[in-house]
XYZ file of C-alpha atoms in Angstrom:
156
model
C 15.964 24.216 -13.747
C 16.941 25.626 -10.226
C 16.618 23.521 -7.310
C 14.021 25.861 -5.765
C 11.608 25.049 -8.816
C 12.736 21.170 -8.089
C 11.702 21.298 -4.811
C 8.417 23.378 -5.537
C 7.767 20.319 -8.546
C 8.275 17.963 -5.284
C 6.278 19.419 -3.442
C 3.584 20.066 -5.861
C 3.572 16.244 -6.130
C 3.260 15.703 -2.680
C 0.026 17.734 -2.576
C -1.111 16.841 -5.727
C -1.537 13.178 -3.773
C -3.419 14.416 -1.205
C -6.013 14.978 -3.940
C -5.369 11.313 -5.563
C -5.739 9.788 -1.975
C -9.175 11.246 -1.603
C -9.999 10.805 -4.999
C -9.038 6.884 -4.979
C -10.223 6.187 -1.478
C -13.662 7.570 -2.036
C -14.280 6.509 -5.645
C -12.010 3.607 -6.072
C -11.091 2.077 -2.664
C -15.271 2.329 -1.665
C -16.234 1.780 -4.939
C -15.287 -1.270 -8.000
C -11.971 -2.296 -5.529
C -14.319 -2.313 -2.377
C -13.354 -6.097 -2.664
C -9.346 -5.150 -1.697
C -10.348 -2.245 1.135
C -13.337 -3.746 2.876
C -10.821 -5.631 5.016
C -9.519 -2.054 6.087
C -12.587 -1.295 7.702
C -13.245 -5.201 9.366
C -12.961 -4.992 13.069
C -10.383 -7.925 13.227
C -7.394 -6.282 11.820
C -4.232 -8.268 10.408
C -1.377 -8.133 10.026
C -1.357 -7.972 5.829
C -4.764 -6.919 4.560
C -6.001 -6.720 1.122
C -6.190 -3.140 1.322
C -2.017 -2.841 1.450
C -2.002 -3.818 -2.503
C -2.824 0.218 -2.605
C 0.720 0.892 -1.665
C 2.155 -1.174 -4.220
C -0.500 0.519 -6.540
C 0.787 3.885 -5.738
C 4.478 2.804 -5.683
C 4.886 2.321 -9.250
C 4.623 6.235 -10.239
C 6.601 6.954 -7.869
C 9.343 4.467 -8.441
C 9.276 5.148 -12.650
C 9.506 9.072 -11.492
C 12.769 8.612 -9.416
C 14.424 5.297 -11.828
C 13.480 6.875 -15.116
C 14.579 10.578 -13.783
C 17.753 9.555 -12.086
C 18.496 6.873 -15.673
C 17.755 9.779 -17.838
C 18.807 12.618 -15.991
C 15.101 14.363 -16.051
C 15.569 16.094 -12.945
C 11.549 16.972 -13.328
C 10.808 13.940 -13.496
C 12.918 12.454 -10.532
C 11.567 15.698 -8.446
C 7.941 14.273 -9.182
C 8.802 10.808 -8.366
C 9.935 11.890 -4.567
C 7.436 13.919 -4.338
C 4.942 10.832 -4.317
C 7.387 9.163 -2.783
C 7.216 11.304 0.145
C 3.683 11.611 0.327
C 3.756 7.947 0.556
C 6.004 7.566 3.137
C 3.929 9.905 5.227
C 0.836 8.109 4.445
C 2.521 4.885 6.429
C 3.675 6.837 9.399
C 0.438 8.248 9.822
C -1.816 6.474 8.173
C -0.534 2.372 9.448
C 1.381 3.760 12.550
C -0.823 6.633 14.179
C -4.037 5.841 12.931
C -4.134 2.063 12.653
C -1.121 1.795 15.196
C 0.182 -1.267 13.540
C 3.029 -0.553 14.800
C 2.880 0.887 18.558
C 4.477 3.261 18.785
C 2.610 6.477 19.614
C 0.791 5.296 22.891
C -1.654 8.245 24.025
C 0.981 10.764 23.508
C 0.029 12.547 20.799
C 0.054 16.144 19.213
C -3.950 17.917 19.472
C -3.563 17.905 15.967
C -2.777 14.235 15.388
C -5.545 13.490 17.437
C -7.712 15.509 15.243
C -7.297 13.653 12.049
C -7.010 10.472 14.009
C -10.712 11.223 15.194
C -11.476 12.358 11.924
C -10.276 8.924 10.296
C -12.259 6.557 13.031
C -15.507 8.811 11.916
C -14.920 7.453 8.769
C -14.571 4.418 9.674
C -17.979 4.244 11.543
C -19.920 6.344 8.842
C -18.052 5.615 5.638
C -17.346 9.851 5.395
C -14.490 10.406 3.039
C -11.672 13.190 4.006
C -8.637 13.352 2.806
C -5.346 12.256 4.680
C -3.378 15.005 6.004
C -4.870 18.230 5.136
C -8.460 17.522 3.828
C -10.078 17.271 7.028
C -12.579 19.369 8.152
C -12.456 22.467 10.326
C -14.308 20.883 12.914
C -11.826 18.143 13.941
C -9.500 20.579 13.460
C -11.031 23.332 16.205
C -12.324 20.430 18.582
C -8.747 19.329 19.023
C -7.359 22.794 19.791
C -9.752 23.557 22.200
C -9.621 20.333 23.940
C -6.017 20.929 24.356
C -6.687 23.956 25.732
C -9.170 22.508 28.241
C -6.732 20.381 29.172
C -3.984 22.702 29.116
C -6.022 24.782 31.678
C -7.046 21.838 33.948
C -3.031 21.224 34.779
């Protein structure tokens, strides 16, 4: 296989997860393992929560996909493996560092369209709405943000 059908399988994977995300937050994560994510949502945060026993969850396809791929040279395979990989590493960065800022980092300087799904993410926080990660949110945040920006953009 060519390595622009191993990067489409990648990437395939990486959206594929957007799906999963949604999928598992709203009928997992809020549903029978409410009892490892309600300490997402708890005002107090810490520094370890409950709710970061997801990410191992989620590691272990990803982590078969690249050992058994690269062990049995399946290049398919390891191509699907950092594909979730990937989507997991941007579900930290923007997920636990943007959104959460459990690391600060970001300050107030953000993109419009960070600040979009970060608004879109506190909603569902405060009303329990369920959107997906990076590109399951709806229009709405999505326009607000650009034309806030350009508010702003025209105020300066």
């Amino acid at each position: 296989m060519s390595l622009f059908w191993l990067i489409l399988v990648g990437f395939g994977a990486f959206l594929f997860m957007e799906f999963m995300a949604w999928f598992t937050h709203k009928y997992v994560m809020h549903g029978f393992l409410w009892v490892l994510h309600k300490d997402h949502h708890a005002p107090q945060r810490k520094v370890f929560e409950r709710n970061d026993f997801f990410a191992v969850i989620f590691a272990v396809p990803s982590f078969l996909g690249i050992y058994l791929g690269l062990l049995n040279s399946q290049p398919v395979v390891l191509a699907l493996g950092i594909g979730i990989a990937t989507y997991g590493v941007s579900y930290f960065l923007f997920h636990d560092i943007l959104y959460h800022q459990r690391l600060k980092i970001f300050g107030d300087n953000m993109h419009w369209y960070f600040r979009s799904i970060v608004k879109a993410h506190f909603d569902h926080h405060r009303g329990k709405k369920n959107y997906g990660f990076l590109f399951m949110v709806p229009l709405r945040y999505i326009q607000d943000g650009y034309k806030q920006r350009k508010e702003t953009q025209s105020k300066s």
